[in-house]
Amino acid sequence: MDLLNTLVDKGLRRETPTRAEALAVLATTDDELLDVVAAAGKVRRHWFGRRVKLNYLVNLKSGLCPEDCSYCSQRLGSKADILKYTWLKPDEASQAAAAGLAGGAKRVCLVASGRGPTDRDVDRVSDTIKAIKEQNEDVEVCACLGLLSDGQAERLREAGADAYNHNLNTSESTYGEITTTHTYADRVDTVRKAHAAGLSACSGLIAGMGETDEDLVDVVFSLRELDPDSVPVNFLIPFEGTPLAKEWNLTPQRCLRILAMVRFVCPDVEVRIAGGREVHLRTMQPLALHLANSVFLGDYLTSEGQAGKADLEMIADAGFEVEGAGACGSHDGAEAGCGSHEGGGCGSHEGGGVCGTAPASAPAPAASADEPRPGLVAVRRRGAGTDLAPNA
C-alpha cells in the first residue's frame, strides 16, 4: 500500500505526515489492519527496538473532584462506586510505589484528583517524591496533579520530579462538550509550564468518547506541536454513574488503528497504552505492543487492570523485553512485595479470574466486537487507599 510505505519513510525521518494521511490510517479496513500494524511496527522498532517501558500509577487522593470532566469516575456529581480517600502520607505512597517497581516499572506516576494543587499540596507531593527516590534513586517520578499555577512546576522539579502529566484528551473544538469547569487552553498552558520548568512533558488523549476521526487527528497533531516526550493513549472506561457510561464506541481493530496513527504522527515519542486497554483491546493487546513502546503495569486510578503477572507474560510471549528489567521483573514464583495475593498468584482474584474480567467459573457470554461489555469494568478495591496488596 503506497500510503503505508510513505508513512514508514516519513516516520523513519521523523517527518510529520499530512492530516489526510493520518485520516487515511483511521479509515483503513479490517482486511488492511495487519498491514497497518506491520508498517507502524517498523517505525516503532526503528526508534525503540523491542523494548517496553513499564509505568505504575499511585492514586494519591481519590474521588471528590470539583471538575466536571464527563469521562471521569472522580468527577463532580459522579455516582460511580469508587474508592474515596484523602492524601496518602509519603511513606504510604512510597510503599504503594514499591510494588510497581518490584514488578519491573521504571516510572512511577503520582496522581491526585482535583482542579490543581495548592502550595501545601505541592509540599505533600514533594515529600512523597523524596521518599520514593530515597528508596529507589534511579526511578523516574511523574506527577499528575491537575492545572499548575506559576512556580509550582519548578518546585516539583526541585523536589526530584522528572516529568509532569497533563492530557489534552480531545480536540480543542469539542473540548467544551466534555468539560465546562476549565478550558482546553488551561490544559495547554499547564503542559507548557511543565516544559519550561525542565520537566519531561507527558500529554495524551482519550479515545472512545464519541469523537470523530477529525477530532482524533486534531488532538494528536496538537500534541505533536507541544512536543511531549510521552503520549499516553487512553481508551474510555465507561464507568456506570458517569455521563459517558453508555459510550461503547471502540473495537479492538479501531484501537489498533488509533495507536498506529499516533505512532506515525509521533514516531520517536514514547507512546503509552494507558487506561482501558483491557476493556477495549482485550485479546488483541499483544498486537498493540508493535505500535506502543510503553504500558501501565497493573491497576489504574479507580479501575482494576490485567494482573501484573499476565502483563509481563504477555510482553515476553509477544517477543518484547521490559526496559531495564530487574530481578523481580520476571515474576517467577510469588516474591514478597510483587503484589501477590494470599492464596493466589500475583494480582490474582479469588476464583482464578484475570483482573477486570469475569471469573473462570462464570464466563461472560459471547458478544459482538462492538457490543457494550460493562462487566469488563472492574472498580479498584485494592492497593492505595485500602488494606489489600496492590496489583503489580
CSV table of C-alpha atoms in Angstrom, one decimal:
chain,number,residue,atom,x,y,z
A,1,MET,CA,0.0,0.0,0.0
A,2,ASP,CA,1.6,3.3,-1.1
A,3,LEU,CA,0.1,5.1,1.9
A,4,LEU,CA,1.9,2.8,4.4
A,5,ASN,CA,5.2,2.9,2.5
A,6,THR,CA,5.1,6.7,2.6
A,7,LEU,CA,4.2,6.8,6.3
A,8,VAL,CA,7.1,4.4,7.2
A,9,ASP,CA,9.5,6.5,5.2
A,10,LYS,CA,8.3,9.7,7.0
A,11,GLY,CA,8.4,8.0,10.4
A,12,LEU,CA,12.0,6.9,10.0
A,13,ARG,CA,12.9,10.5,9.2
A,14,ARG,CA,10.7,11.9,12.0
A,15,GLU,CA,8.7,13.8,9.3
A,16,THR,CA,5.1,14.7,10.1
A,17,PRO,CA,2.5,13.0,7.9
A,18,THR,CA,-0.2,15.1,6.4
A,19,ARG,CA,-3.6,15.3,8.0
A,20,ALA,CA,-5.0,13.4,5.0
A,21,GLU,CA,-2.5,10.6,5.6
A,22,ALA,CA,-3.4,10.4,9.3
A,23,LEU,CA,-7.1,10.3,8.5
A,24,ALA,CA,-6.5,7.6,5.9
A,25,VAL,CA,-4.9,5.4,8.6
A,26,LEU,CA,-8.1,5.6,10.6
A,27,ALA,CA,-10.1,4.8,7.5
A,28,THR,CA,-8.4,1.6,6.6
A,29,THR,CA,-10.4,-1.6,6.6
A,30,ASP,CA,-10.1,-4.6,8.9
A,31,ASP,CA,-8.7,-6.5,6.0
A,32,GLU,CA,-5.8,-4.0,5.9
A,33,LEU,CA,-5.3,-3.9,9.6
A,34,LEU,CA,-2.3,-6.3,9.8
A,35,ASP,CA,-0.5,-4.3,7.1
A,36,VAL,CA,-1.1,-1.1,9.1
A,37,VAL,CA,0.3,-2.7,12.3
A,38,ALA,CA,3.3,-4.0,10.4
A,39,ALA,CA,4.1,-0.6,8.9
A,40,ALA,CA,3.7,1.3,12.2
A,41,GLY,CA,5.7,-1.5,13.9
A,42,LYS,CA,8.7,-0.7,11.6
A,43,VAL,CA,8.7,2.8,12.9
A,44,ARG,CA,8.3,1.7,16.5
A,45,ARG,CA,11.2,-0.7,16.2
A,46,HIS,CA,13.4,1.9,14.5
A,47,TRP,CA,13.2,4.2,17.4
A,48,PHE,CA,12.6,1.9,20.4
A,49,GLY,CA,13.7,-1.6,19.3
A,50,ARG,CA,11.7,-4.3,21.1
A,51,ARG,CA,11.8,-2.5,24.5
A,52,VAL,CA,8.6,-2.0,26.5
A,53,LYS,CA,8.7,0.6,29.3
A,54,LEU,CA,6.6,-0.2,32.4
A,55,ASN,CA,4.9,2.6,34.3
A,56,TYR,CA,3.0,2.3,37.6
A,57,LEU,CA,0.2,4.5,38.9
A,58,VAL,CA,-0.3,5.5,42.5
A,59,ASN,CA,-3.5,7.4,43.2
A,60,LEU,CA,-2.5,9.8,46.0
A,61,LYS,CA,-6.0,11.2,46.5
A,62,SER,CA,-9.1,9.5,45.1
A,63,GLY,CA,-12.6,11.0,44.3
A,64,LEU,CA,-14.4,14.1,45.2
A,65,CYS,CA,-13.0,16.2,42.4
A,66,PRO,CA,-14.7,19.6,41.8
A,67,GLU,CA,-14.2,19.4,38.0
A,68,ASP,CA,-17.0,18.0,35.7
A,69,CYS,CA,-15.0,16.0,33.2
A,70,SER,CA,-17.6,13.7,31.7
A,71,TYR,CA,-15.3,10.7,31.3
A,72,CYS,CA,-14.0,10.7,34.9
A,73,SER,CA,-15.3,8.5,37.7
A,74,GLN,CA,-13.9,11.0,40.2
A,75,ARG,CA,-15.8,14.0,38.7
A,76,LEU,CA,-18.2,16.3,40.4
A,77,GLY,CA,-21.5,14.5,40.7
A,78,SER,CA,-20.2,11.1,39.8
A,79,LYS,CA,-22.3,8.2,41.1
A,80,ALA,CA,-19.6,5.7,40.3
A,81,ASP,CA,-18.9,3.4,43.3
A,82,ILE,CA,-15.2,4.1,43.5
A,83,LEU,CA,-12.7,4.4,46.4
A,84,LYS,CA,-12.7,7.8,48.0
A,85,TYR,CA,-9.9,8.9,50.3
A,86,THR,CA,-7.8,11.9,51.1
A,87,TRP,CA,-4.0,12.3,50.6
A,88,LEU,CA,-1.8,9.3,51.2
A,89,LYS,CA,1.1,10.0,53.6
A,90,PRO,CA,4.6,10.0,51.9
A,91,ASP,CA,5.5,6.6,53.4
A,92,GLU,CA,2.2,5.1,52.3
A,93,ALA,CA,2.7,6.4,48.8
A,94,SER,CA,6.3,5.1,48.7
A,95,GLN,CA,5.1,1.7,49.9
A,96,ALA,CA,2.5,1.6,47.2
A,97,ALA,CA,5.1,2.6,44.5
A,98,ALA,CA,7.4,-0.2,45.7
A,99,ALA,CA,5.1,-2.9,44.4
A,100,GLY,CA,5.2,-1.5,40.9
A,101,LEU,CA,8.9,-1.0,41.0
A,102,ALA,CA,9.4,-4.6,42.2
A,103,GLY,CA,7.3,-5.7,39.2
A,104,GLY,CA,9.6,-4.0,36.8
A,105,ALA,CA,8.2,-0.5,36.5
A,106,LYS,CA,10.7,2.2,35.5
A,107,ARG,CA,8.4,5.2,36.1
A,108,VAL,CA,6.0,5.9,39.0
A,109,CYS,CA,3.1,8.2,38.2
A,110,LEU,CA,1.8,10.1,41.2
A,111,VAL,CA,-1.8,11.2,40.6
A,112,ALA,CA,-4.2,13.3,42.6
A,113,SER,CA,-7.8,14.3,41.8
A,114,GLY,CA,-8.7,17.9,41.8
A,115,ARG,CA,-8.6,21.1,39.7
A,116,GLY,CA,-4.9,21.7,40.6
A,117,PRO,CA,-2.6,21.6,43.6
A,118,THR,CA,-2.4,24.2,46.4
A,119,ASP,CA,1.1,25.2,47.6
A,120,ARG,CA,0.5,22.9,50.5
A,121,ASP,CA,-0.3,20.0,48.1
A,122,VAL,CA,2.9,20.7,46.2
A,123,ASP,CA,4.7,20.3,49.6
A,124,ARG,CA,3.0,17.0,50.2
A,125,VAL,CA,3.9,15.6,46.8
A,126,SER,CA,7.4,16.9,47.1
A,127,ASP,CA,7.8,15.0,50.3
A,128,THR,CA,6.4,11.9,48.6
A,129,ILE,CA,8.8,12.2,45.7
A,130,LYS,CA,11.8,12.5,48.0
A,131,ALA,CA,10.6,9.4,50.0
A,132,ILE,CA,10.3,7.4,46.8
A,133,LYS,CA,13.7,8.5,45.5
A,134,GLU,CA,15.4,7.8,48.8
A,135,GLN,CA,14.4,4.1,48.4
A,136,ASN,CA,14.8,4.0,44.6
A,137,GLU,CA,17.2,6.6,43.3
A,138,ASP,CA,17.0,5.5,39.7
A,139,VAL,CA,13.2,5.6,39.4
A,140,GLU,CA,11.5,8.2,37.2
A,141,VAL,CA,8.8,10.1,39.0
A,142,CYS,CA,6.0,11.7,37.1
A,143,ALA,CA,3.4,14.0,38.8
A,144,CYS,CA,-0.1,14.5,37.6
A,145,LEU,CA,-1.9,17.0,39.9
A,146,GLY,CA,-4.1,19.0,37.5
A,147,LEU,CA,-3.7,22.6,36.4
A,148,LEU,CA,-0.4,24.2,37.6
A,149,SER,CA,0.0,27.7,38.9
A,150,ASP,CA,3.1,29.8,38.3
A,151,GLY,CA,6.2,28.4,40.1
A,152,GLN,CA,4.7,25.0,41.0
A,153,ALA,CA,6.3,23.1,38.2
A,154,GLU,CA,9.7,24.5,39.3
A,155,ARG,CA,9.1,23.4,42.9
A,156,LEU,CA,8.2,19.8,41.8
A,157,ARG,CA,11.4,19.7,39.7
A,158,GLU,CA,13.5,20.9,42.6
A,159,ALA,CA,11.9,18.1,44.7
A,160,GLY,CA,13.1,15.5,42.2
A,161,ALA,CA,10.2,15.1,39.8
A,162,ASP,CA,11.3,14.0,36.4
A,163,ALA,CA,8.0,14.5,34.4
A,164,TYR,CA,4.6,16.0,34.6
A,165,ASN,CA,1.5,14.6,33.0
A,166,HIS,CA,-1.5,16.6,31.8
A,167,ASN,CA,-3.5,15.2,28.9
A,168,LEU,CA,-5.3,17.3,26.2
A,169,ASN,CA,-7.8,14.4,26.0
A,170,THR,CA,-9.7,15.5,22.9
A,171,SER,CA,-9.7,18.2,20.2
A,172,GLU,CA,-10.0,21.8,21.0
A,173,SER,CA,-13.2,22.2,19.0
A,174,THR,CA,-15.0,19.6,21.1
A,175,TYR,CA,-13.4,20.1,24.5
A,176,GLY,CA,-16.3,22.1,25.8
A,177,GLU,CA,-18.6,19.2,25.2
A,178,ILE,CA,-16.8,17.0,27.8
A,179,THR,CA,-15.7,19.6,30.4
A,180,THR,CA,-17.1,23.0,31.3
A,181,THR,CA,-15.1,23.8,34.5
A,182,HIS,CA,-11.8,24.5,32.7
A,183,THR,CA,-10.7,25.0,29.2
A,184,TYR,CA,-8.5,23.4,26.6
A,185,ALA,CA,-6.3,26.4,26.8
A,186,ASP,CA,-5.8,25.8,30.5
A,187,ARG,CA,-4.5,22.3,29.7
A,188,VAL,CA,-2.1,23.5,27.1
A,189,ASP,CA,-0.8,26.2,29.5
A,190,THR,CA,0.0,23.5,32.1
A,191,VAL,CA,1.9,21.4,29.6
A,192,ARG,CA,3.9,24.4,28.6
A,193,LYS,CA,4.6,25.3,32.3
A,194,ALA,CA,6.0,21.8,32.8
A,195,HIS,CA,8.2,22.0,29.7
A,196,ALA,CA,9.5,25.4,30.7
A,197,ALA,CA,10.5,24.2,34.2
A,198,GLY,CA,12.6,21.4,32.7
A,199,LEU,CA,10.2,18.6,33.4
A,200,SER,CA,9.6,15.9,30.8
A,201,ALA,CA,6.2,16.7,29.4
A,202,CYS,CA,3.7,13.8,29.2
A,203,SER,CA,0.4,14.6,27.5
A,204,GLY,CA,-2.1,12.4,25.6
A,205,LEU,CA,-5.7,11.7,24.8
A,206,ILE,CA,-8.8,9.6,25.5
A,207,ALA,CA,-10.4,7.8,22.6
A,208,GLY,CA,-13.9,6.5,22.5
A,209,MET,CA,-15.9,9.5,23.8
A,210,GLY,CA,-17.9,9.8,20.6
A,211,GLU,CA,-15.3,11.9,18.8
A,212,THR,CA,-14.8,11.8,15.0
A,213,ASP,CA,-11.7,10.8,13.1
A,214,GLU,CA,-11.1,14.5,12.6
A,215,ASP,CA,-11.1,15.1,16.3
A,216,LEU,CA,-8.6,12.3,16.9
A,217,VAL,CA,-6.2,13.7,14.3
A,218,ASP,CA,-6.7,17.2,15.6
A,219,VAL,CA,-5.6,16.3,19.1
A,220,VAL,CA,-2.7,14.2,18.0
A,221,PHE,CA,-1.4,17.0,15.8
A,222,SER,CA,-1.8,19.4,18.7
A,223,LEU,CA,0.2,17.1,20.9
A,224,ARG,CA,2.9,16.9,18.2
A,225,GLU,CA,3.1,20.7,18.3
A,226,LEU,CA,3.6,20.6,22.1
A,227,ASP,CA,6.4,18.2,21.7
A,228,PRO,CA,5.9,15.9,24.7
A,229,ASP,CA,8.3,13.2,25.5
A,230,SER,CA,5.5,10.7,26.1
A,231,VAL,CA,1.9,10.4,24.8
A,232,PRO,CA,-0.4,8.1,26.7
A,233,VAL,CA,-3.3,6.8,24.7
A,234,ASN,CA,-6.3,6.1,26.9
A,235,PHE,CA,-9.4,4.3,25.8
A,236,LEU,CA,-12.6,5.4,27.6
A,237,ILE,CA,-13.6,3.2,30.5
A,238,PRO,CA,-17.3,3.7,30.6
A,239,PHE,CA,-18.0,3.8,34.3
A,240,GLU,CA,-21.6,3.4,35.4
A,241,GLY,CA,-22.5,6.6,37.2
A,242,THR,CA,-20.8,8.9,34.7
A,243,PRO,CA,-22.3,10.8,31.7
A,244,LEU,CA,-20.3,8.6,29.3
A,245,ALA,CA,-21.3,5.3,30.8
A,246,LYS,CA,-23.1,4.3,27.5
A,247,GLU,CA,-20.3,5.2,25.2
A,248,TRP,CA,-19.1,1.9,23.9
A,249,ASN,CA,-17.7,3.1,20.6
A,250,LEU,CA,-14.5,1.1,20.3
A,251,THR,CA,-13.5,-2.2,18.8
A,252,PRO,CA,-10.0,-3.8,19.2
A,253,GLN,CA,-9.4,-3.0,15.5
A,254,ARG,CA,-10.3,0.6,16.0
A,255,CYS,CA,-8.0,0.9,19.0
A,256,LEU,CA,-5.1,-0.5,16.9
A,257,ARG,CA,-5.7,2.0,14.1
A,258,ILE,CA,-5.7,4.8,16.6
A,259,LEU,CA,-2.4,3.6,18.1
A,260,ALA,CA,-0.9,3.3,14.6
A,261,MET,CA,-2.0,6.8,13.7
A,262,VAL,CA,-0.4,8.2,16.9
A,263,ARG,CA,2.8,6.3,16.1
A,264,PHE,CA,3.0,7.7,12.6
A,265,VAL,CA,2.4,11.3,13.8
A,266,CYS,CA,4.7,11.0,16.8
A,267,PRO,CA,7.3,8.4,15.5
A,268,ASP,CA,10.1,8.9,18.1
A,269,VAL,CA,7.9,9.7,21.1
A,270,GLU,CA,7.1,7.2,23.9
A,271,VAL,CA,3.6,6.1,23.0
A,272,ARG,CA,1.9,4.5,26.1
A,273,ILE,CA,-1.1,2.2,26.1
A,274,ALA,CA,-2.9,3.5,29.1
A,275,GLY,CA,-6.3,3.1,30.7
A,276,GLY,CA,-8.9,0.9,29.0
A,277,ARG,CA,-6.7,-1.4,27.1
A,278,GLU,CA,-8.1,-4.5,28.8
A,279,VAL,CA,-11.6,-3.3,28.2
A,280,HIS,CA,-11.3,-2.5,24.5
A,281,LEU,CA,-8.2,-4.2,23.1
A,282,ARG,CA,-8.9,-7.4,25.1
A,283,THR,CA,-7.2,-10.4,23.4
A,284,MET,CA,-5.6,-8.0,20.8
A,285,GLN,CA,-3.4,-6.4,23.4
A,286,PRO,CA,-0.2,-8.2,22.2
A,287,LEU,CA,-0.6,-6.6,18.7
A,288,ALA,CA,-0.7,-3.2,20.3
A,289,LEU,CA,2.9,-3.7,21.6
A,290,HIS,CA,4.0,-3.5,18.0
A,291,LEU,CA,2.7,0.1,18.0
A,292,ALA,CA,3.3,1.4,21.5
A,293,ASN,CA,6.5,1.1,23.5
A,294,SER,CA,5.1,1.8,26.9
A,295,VAL,CA,2.3,0.4,29.1
A,296,PHE,CA,0.9,0.8,32.6
A,297,LEU,CA,1.5,-2.2,34.8
A,298,GLY,CA,-1.3,-3.4,37.0
A,299,ASP,CA,-4.3,-1.3,38.1
A,300,TYR,CA,-5.3,2.2,37.2
A,301,LEU,CA,-6.7,5.1,39.3
A,302,THR,CA,-10.1,3.8,40.0
A,303,SER,CA,-10.4,0.6,37.9
A,304,GLU,CA,-8.6,-2.7,38.1
A,305,GLY,CA,-6.3,-3.7,35.2
A,306,GLN,CA,-5.0,-7.0,34.0
A,307,ALA,CA,-3.0,-9.0,36.5
A,308,GLY,CA,0.6,-7.8,36.7
A,309,LYS,CA,1.9,-11.3,36.1
A,310,ALA,CA,-0.2,-11.5,33.0
A,311,ASP,CA,1.1,-8.2,31.7
A,312,LEU,CA,4.7,-9.4,32.0
A,313,GLU,CA,3.9,-12.8,30.4
A,314,MET,CA,2.1,-11.0,27.5
A,315,ILE,CA,5.2,-8.8,26.9
A,316,ALA,CA,7.5,-11.8,26.9
A,317,ASP,CA,5.2,-14.0,24.8
A,318,ALA,CA,5.0,-11.3,22.2
A,319,GLY,CA,8.7,-11.2,21.8
A,320,PHE,CA,9.4,-7.9,23.6
A,321,GLU,CA,11.5,-7.2,26.6
A,322,VAL,CA,10.9,-5.0,29.7
A,323,GLU,CA,13.1,-1.9,29.6
A,324,GLY,CA,15.6,-2.0,32.5
A,325,ALA,CA,14.1,-5.2,33.9
A,326,GLY,CA,15.4,-6.1,37.3
A,327,ALA,CA,15.4,-9.4,39.2
A,328,CYS,CA,11.8,-9.2,40.0
A,329,GLY,CA,10.6,-8.3,36.6
A,330,SER,CA,10.2,-11.9,35.6
A,331,HIS,CA,7.6,-12.6,38.3
A,332,ASP,CA,8.8,-16.1,38.8
A,333,GLY,CA,7.2,-17.5,41.9
A,334,ALA,CA,5.4,-15.3,44.4
A,335,GLU,CA,8.0,-13.0,45.7
A,336,ALA,CA,7.0,-10.8,48.6
A,337,GLY,CA,6.3,-7.2,47.6
A,338,CYS,CA,5.4,-8.1,44.0
A,339,GLY,CA,1.7,-7.6,44.5
A,340,SER,CA,0.9,-11.2,45.1
A,341,HIS,CA,-2.3,-12.0,47.0
A,342,GLU,CA,-2.6,-14.6,49.7
A,343,GLY,CA,-3.8,-17.8,48.2
A,344,GLY,CA,-3.2,-16.8,44.6
A,345,GLY,CA,-0.6,-15.7,42.1
A,346,CYS,CA,0.5,-12.1,41.5
A,347,GLY,CA,-2.6,-9.9,41.2
A,348,SER,CA,-5.0,-12.9,41.0
A,349,HIS,CA,-8.5,-12.9,42.3
A,350,GLU,CA,-10.3,-15.5,44.3
A,351,GLY,CA,-11.7,-18.0,41.8
A,352,GLY,CA,-8.8,-17.5,39.4
A,353,GLY,CA,-10.3,-14.7,37.2
A,354,VAL,CA,-7.9,-12.3,35.5
A,355,CYS,CA,-8.2,-8.8,36.8
A,356,GLY,CA,-11.1,-6.9,35.2
A,357,THR,CA,-12.8,-10.0,33.7
A,358,ALA,CA,-15.4,-12.4,34.8
A,359,PRO,CA,-14.1,-15.3,37.0
A,360,ALA,CA,-13.4,-18.6,35.3
A,361,SER,CA,-16.4,-20.2,37.0
A,362,ALA,CA,-18.8,-17.7,35.3
A,363,PRO,CA,-17.5,-16.9,31.8
A,364,ALA,CA,-19.1,-13.9,30.1
A,365,PRO,CA,-21.3,-14.8,27.1
A,366,ALA,CA,-20.1,-14.3,23.6
A,367,ALA,CA,-20.5,-10.7,22.3
A,368,SER,CA,-20.0,-9.0,19.0
A,369,ALA,CA,-17.0,-6.8,18.6
A,370,ASP,CA,-18.7,-3.5,19.3
A,371,GLU,CA,-21.3,-4.7,21.9
A,372,PRO,CA,-21.1,-3.0,25.3
A,373,ARG,CA,-19.4,-5.1,27.9
A,374,PRO,CA,-19.9,-3.3,31.3
A,375,GLY,CA,-18.8,-6.5,33.1
A,376,LEU,CA,-15.2,-5.7,32.0
A,377,VAL,CA,-15.1,-2.5,34.0
A,378,ALA,CA,-13.9,-3.5,37.5
A,379,VAL,CA,-13.7,-0.9,40.2
A,380,ARG,CA,-10.4,-0.9,42.0
A,381,ARG,CA,-10.7,-2.3,45.5
A,382,ARG,CA,-7.1,-3.0,46.4
A,383,GLY,CA,-3.8,-1.1,46.5
A,384,ALA,CA,-3.5,2.5,47.5
A,385,GLY,CA,-6.2,3.6,49.9
A,386,THR,CA,-7.0,0.0,51.0
A,387,ASP,CA,-5.5,-2.7,53.2
A,388,LEU,CA,-5.2,-5.1,50.3
A,389,ALA,CA,-2.0,-5.8,48.4
A,390,PRO,CA,-1.6,-3.9,45.1
A,391,ASN,CA,-1.6,-5.5,41.7
A,392,ALA,CA,1.8,-5.2,40.1
